[in-house]
XYZ file of N, CA and C in Angstrom:
438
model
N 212.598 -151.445 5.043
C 211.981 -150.323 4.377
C 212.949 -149.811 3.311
N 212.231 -149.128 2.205
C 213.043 -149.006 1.094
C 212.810 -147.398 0.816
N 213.910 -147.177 1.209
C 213.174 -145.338 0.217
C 214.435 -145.101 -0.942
N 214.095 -143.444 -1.608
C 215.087 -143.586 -2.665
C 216.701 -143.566 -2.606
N 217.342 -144.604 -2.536
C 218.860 -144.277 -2.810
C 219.203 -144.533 -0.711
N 218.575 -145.146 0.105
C 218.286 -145.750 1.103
C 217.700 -147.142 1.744
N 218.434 -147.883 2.031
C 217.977 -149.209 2.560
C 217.983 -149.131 4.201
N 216.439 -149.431 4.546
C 216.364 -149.317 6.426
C 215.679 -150.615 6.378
N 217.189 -151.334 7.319
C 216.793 -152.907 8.174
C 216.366 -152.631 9.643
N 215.546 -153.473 9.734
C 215.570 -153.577 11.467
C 215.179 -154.721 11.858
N 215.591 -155.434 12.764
C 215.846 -157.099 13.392
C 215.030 -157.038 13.834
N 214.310 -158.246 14.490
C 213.432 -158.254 15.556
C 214.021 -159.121 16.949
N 214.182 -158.092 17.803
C 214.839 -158.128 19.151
C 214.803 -159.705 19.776
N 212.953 -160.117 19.337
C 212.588 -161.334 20.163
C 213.623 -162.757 18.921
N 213.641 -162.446 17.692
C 214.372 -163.356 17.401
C 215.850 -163.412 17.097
N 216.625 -162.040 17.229
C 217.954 -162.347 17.312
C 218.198 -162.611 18.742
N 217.609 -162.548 19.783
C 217.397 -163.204 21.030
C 217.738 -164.421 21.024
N 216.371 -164.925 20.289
C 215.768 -166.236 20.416
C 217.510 -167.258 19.417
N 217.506 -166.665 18.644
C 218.692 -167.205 17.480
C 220.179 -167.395 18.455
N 220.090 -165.750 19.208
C 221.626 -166.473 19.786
C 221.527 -166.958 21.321
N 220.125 -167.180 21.895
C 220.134 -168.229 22.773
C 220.157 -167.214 23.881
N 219.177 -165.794 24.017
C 220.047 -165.327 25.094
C 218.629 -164.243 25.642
N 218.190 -164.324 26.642
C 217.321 -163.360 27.172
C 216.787 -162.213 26.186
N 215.622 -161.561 25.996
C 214.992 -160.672 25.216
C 215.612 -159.415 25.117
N 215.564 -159.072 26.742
C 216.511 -158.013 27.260
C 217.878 -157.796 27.068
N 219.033 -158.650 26.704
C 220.136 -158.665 26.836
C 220.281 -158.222 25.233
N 219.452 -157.972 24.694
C 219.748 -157.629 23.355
C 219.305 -155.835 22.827
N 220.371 -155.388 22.660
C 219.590 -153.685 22.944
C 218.986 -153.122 21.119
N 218.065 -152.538 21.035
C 217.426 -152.280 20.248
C 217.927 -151.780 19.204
N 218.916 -150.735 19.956
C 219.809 -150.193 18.568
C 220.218 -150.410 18.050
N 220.783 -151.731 18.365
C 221.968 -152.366 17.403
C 220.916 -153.353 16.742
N 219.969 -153.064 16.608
C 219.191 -154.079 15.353
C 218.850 -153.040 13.959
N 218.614 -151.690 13.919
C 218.453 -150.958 12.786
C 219.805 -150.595 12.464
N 219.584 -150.870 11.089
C 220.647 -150.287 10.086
C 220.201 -149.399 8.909
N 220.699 -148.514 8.620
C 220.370 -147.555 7.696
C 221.422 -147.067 7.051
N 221.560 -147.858 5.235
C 222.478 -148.192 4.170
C 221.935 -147.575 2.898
N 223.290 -146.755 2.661
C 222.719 -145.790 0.993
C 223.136 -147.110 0.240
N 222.237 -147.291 -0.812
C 222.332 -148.247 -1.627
C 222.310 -147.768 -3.023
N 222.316 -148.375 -4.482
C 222.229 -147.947 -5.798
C 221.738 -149.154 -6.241
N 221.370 -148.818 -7.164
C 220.683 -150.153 -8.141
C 221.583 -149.936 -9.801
N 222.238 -150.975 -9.959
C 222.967 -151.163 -10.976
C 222.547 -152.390 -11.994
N 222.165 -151.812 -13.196
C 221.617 -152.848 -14.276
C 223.275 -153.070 -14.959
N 223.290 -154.539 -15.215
C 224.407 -154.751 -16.195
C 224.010 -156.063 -17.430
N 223.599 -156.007 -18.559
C 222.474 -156.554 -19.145
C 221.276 -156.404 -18.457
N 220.979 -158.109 -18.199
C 219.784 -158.540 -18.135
C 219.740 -158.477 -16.199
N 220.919 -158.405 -15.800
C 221.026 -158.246 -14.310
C 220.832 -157.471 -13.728
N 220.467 -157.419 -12.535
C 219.987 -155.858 -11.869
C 220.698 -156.649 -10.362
N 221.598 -155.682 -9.748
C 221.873 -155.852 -8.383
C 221.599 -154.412 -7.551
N 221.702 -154.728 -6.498
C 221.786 -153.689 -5.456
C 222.727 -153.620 -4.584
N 223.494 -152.882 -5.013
C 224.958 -152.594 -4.114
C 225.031 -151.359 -3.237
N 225.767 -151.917 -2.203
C 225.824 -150.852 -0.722
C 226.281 -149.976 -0.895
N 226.667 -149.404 -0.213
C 227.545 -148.373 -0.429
C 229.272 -148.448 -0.128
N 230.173 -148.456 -0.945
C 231.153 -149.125 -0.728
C 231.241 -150.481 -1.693
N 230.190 -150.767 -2.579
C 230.208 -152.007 -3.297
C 231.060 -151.736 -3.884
N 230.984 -152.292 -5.343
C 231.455 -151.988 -6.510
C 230.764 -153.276 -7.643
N 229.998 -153.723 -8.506
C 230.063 -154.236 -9.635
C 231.682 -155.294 -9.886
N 231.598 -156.638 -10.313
C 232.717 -157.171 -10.313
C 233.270 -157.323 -11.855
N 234.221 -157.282 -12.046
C 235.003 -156.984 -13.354
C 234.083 -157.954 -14.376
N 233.498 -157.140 -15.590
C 233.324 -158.006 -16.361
C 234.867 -158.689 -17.357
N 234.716 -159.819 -17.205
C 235.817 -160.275 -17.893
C 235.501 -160.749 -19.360
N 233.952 -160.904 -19.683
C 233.611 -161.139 -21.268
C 234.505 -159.869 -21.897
N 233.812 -158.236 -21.264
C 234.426 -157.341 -21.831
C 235.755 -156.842 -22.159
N 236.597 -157.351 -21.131
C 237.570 -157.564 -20.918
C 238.519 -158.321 -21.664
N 238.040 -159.274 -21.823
C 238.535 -160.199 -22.712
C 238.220 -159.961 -24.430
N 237.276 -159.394 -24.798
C 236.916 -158.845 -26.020
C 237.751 -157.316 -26.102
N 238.530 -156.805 -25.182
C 239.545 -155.442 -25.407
C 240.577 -156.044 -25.593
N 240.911 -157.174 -25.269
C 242.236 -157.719 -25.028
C 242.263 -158.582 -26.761
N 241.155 -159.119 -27.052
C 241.279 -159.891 -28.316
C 241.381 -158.877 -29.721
N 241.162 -157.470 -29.073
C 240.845 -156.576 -30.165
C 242.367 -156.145 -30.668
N 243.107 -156.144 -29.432
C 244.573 -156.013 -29.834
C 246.095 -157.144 -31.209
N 245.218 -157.923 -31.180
C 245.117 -159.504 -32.038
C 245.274 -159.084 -33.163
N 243.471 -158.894 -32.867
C 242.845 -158.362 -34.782
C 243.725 -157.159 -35.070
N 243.863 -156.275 -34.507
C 244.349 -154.675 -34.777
C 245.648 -155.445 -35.407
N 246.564 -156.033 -34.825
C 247.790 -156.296 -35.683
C 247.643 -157.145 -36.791
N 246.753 -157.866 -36.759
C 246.702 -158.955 -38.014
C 246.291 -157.957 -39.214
N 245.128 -156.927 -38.744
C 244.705 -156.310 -39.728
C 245.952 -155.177 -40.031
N 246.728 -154.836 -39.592
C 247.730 -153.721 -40.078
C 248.839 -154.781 -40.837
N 248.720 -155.663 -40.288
C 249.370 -156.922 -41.378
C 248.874 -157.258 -42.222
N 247.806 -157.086 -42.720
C 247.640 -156.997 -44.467
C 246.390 -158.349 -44.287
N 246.357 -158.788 -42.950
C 245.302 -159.721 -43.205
C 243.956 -159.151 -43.309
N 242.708 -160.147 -43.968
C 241.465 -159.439 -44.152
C 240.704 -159.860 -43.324
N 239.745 -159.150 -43.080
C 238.307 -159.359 -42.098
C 237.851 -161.026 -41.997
N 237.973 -161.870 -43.662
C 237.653 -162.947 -43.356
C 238.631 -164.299 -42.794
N 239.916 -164.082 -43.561
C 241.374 -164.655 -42.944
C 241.106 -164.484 -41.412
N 241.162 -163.333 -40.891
C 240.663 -162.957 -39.564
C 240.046 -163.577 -38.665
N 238.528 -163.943 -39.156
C 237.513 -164.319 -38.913
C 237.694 -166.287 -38.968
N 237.988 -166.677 -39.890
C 238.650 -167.920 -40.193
C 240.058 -168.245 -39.005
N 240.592 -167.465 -38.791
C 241.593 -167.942 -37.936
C 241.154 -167.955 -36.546
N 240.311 -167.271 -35.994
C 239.622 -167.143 -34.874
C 238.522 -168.111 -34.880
N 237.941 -168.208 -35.577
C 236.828 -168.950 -35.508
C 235.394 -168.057 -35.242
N 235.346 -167.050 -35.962
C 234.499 -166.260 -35.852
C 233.848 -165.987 -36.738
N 232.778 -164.857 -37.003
C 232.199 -164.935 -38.280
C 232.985 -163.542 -38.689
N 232.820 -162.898 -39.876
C 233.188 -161.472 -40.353
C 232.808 -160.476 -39.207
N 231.370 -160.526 -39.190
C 230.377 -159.529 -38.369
C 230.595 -159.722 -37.348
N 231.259 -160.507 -36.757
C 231.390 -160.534 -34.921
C 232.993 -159.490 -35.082
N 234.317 -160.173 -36.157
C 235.485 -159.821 -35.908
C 235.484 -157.513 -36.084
N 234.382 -157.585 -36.930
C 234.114 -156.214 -37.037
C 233.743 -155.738 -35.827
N 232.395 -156.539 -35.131
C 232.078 -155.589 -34.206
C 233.492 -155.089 -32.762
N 233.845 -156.424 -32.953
C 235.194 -156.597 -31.891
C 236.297 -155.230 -31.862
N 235.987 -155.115 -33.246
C 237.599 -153.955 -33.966
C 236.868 -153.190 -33.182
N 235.541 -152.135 -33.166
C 234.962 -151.479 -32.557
C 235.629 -151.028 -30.789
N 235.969 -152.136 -30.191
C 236.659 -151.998 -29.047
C 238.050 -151.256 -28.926
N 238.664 -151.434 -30.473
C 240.095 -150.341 -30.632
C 239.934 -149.043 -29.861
N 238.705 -148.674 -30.616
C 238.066 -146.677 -30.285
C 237.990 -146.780 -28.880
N 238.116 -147.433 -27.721
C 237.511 -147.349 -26.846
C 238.966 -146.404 -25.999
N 238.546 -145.227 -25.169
C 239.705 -144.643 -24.543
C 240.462 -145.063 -23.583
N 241.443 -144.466 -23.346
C 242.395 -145.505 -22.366
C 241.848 -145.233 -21.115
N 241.080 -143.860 -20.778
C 240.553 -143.962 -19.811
C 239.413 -144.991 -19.535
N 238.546 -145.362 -20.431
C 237.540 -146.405 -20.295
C 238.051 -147.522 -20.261
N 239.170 -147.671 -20.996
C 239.544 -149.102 -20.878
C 240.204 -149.713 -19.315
N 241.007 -148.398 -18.881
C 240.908 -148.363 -17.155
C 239.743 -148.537 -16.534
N 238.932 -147.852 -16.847
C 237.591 -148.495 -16.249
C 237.146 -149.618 -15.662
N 237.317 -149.933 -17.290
C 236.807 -151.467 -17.669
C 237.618 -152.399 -16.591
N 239.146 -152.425 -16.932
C 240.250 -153.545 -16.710
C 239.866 -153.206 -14.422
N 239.419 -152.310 -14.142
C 239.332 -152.085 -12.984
C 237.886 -152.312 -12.445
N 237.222 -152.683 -12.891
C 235.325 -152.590 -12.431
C 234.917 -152.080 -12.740
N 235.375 -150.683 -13.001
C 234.368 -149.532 -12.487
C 233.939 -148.606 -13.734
N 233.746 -149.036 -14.639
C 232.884 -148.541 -15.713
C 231.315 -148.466 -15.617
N 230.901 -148.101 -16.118
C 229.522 -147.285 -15.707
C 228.463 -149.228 -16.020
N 227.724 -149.090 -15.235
C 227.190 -150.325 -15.459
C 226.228 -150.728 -17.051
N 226.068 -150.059 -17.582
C 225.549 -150.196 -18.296
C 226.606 -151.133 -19.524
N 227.876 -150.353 -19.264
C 228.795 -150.889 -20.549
C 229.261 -152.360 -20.478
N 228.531 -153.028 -21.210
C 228.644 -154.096 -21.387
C 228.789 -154.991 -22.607
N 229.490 -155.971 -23.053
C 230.041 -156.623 -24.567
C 228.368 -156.051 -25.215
N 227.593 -156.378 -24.618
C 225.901 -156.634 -25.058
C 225.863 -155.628 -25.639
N 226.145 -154.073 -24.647
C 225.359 -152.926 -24.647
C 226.519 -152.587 -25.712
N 227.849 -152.726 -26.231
C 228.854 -152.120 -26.723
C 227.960 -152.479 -28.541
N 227.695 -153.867 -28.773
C 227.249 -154.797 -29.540
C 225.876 -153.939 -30.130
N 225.709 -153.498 -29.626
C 223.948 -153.326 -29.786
C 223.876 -151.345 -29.669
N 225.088 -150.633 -29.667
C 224.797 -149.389 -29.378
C 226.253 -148.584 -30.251
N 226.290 -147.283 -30.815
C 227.319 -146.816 -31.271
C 228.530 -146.122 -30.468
N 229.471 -146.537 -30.492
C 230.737 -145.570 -29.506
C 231.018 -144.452 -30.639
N 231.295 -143.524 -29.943
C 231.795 -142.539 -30.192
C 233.535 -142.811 -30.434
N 234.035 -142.054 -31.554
C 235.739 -142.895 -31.651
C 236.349 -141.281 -31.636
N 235.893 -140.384 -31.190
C 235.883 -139.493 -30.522
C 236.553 -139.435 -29.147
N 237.505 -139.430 -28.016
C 237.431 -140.121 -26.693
C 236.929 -138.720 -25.775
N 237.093 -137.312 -25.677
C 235.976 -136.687 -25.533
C 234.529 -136.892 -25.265
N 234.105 -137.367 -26.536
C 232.743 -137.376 -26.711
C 232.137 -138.581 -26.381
N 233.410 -139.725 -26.487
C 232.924 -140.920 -25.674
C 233.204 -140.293 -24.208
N 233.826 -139.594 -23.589
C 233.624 -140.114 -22.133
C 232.162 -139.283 -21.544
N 231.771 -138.370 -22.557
C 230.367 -137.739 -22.115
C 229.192 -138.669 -22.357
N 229.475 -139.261 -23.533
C 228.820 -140.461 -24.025
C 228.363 -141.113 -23.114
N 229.290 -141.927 -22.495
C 229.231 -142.702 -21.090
C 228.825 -142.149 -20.138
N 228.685 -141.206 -19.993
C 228.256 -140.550 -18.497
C 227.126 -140.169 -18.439
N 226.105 -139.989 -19.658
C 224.959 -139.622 -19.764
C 224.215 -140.298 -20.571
N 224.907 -141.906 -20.386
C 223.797 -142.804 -21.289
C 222.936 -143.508 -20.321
């Protein structure tokens, strides 16, 4: 049974019986319901349902796109340009731009990030496709009420 922000299991006596080989009776009732706060977490196109106590597992695309942003940031304070940039990476202009975008991101989010636990939504996709705030204030309200 499913209610909101609640997951209720319950076994059936005659077949965890039957499964561990052992009289109907010898199996007591209670210990077949379980009742688990759960959440539903979209991250793109994914949707999981985690227990309570889960956590979402590190995205490392994102991760790895904070870490490449540190690259560009020096090449570009080195006098190199967006397309040199882009050419040395193997990227196009418009990807190495959107990437710089990850600079603004706060050190608290970037803890987030490097730890799991950023809000599920934030994702390379959702970063790609939505405006940050370069604000870190207004990004962390940003995040909390998107």
């Amino acid at each position: 049974m499913l209610e909101t922000g609640q997951l209720a299991i319950t076994l059936s006596q005659a077949s965890v019986a039957e499964g561990l080989g052992v009289a109907t009776d010898c199996v007591n009732v209670d210990d077949l319901q379980f009742n688990v706060p759960f959440a539903i977490r979209r991250r793109g196109v994914e949707t999981r349902l985690l227990l309570k106590g889960q956590s979402l597992p590190r995205d490392e695309t994102l991760i790895g796109n904070i870490a490449r942003v540190q690259a560009f940031l020096g090449e570009v304070t080195g006098g190199r340009s967006f397309q040199e940039i882009a050419e040395n990476h193997g990227l196009s202009v418009k990807r190495v731009q959107q990437i710089l975008e990850y600079a603004f991101l706060s050190p608290f989010t970037v803890r987030q990030v490097i730890e799991g636990r950023q809000p599920p939504f934030l994702t390379t996709d959702w970063c790609l496709k939505n405006e940050i705030p370069a604000d870190w204030s207004a990004q962390d309200v940003h995040f909390r009420t998107a």
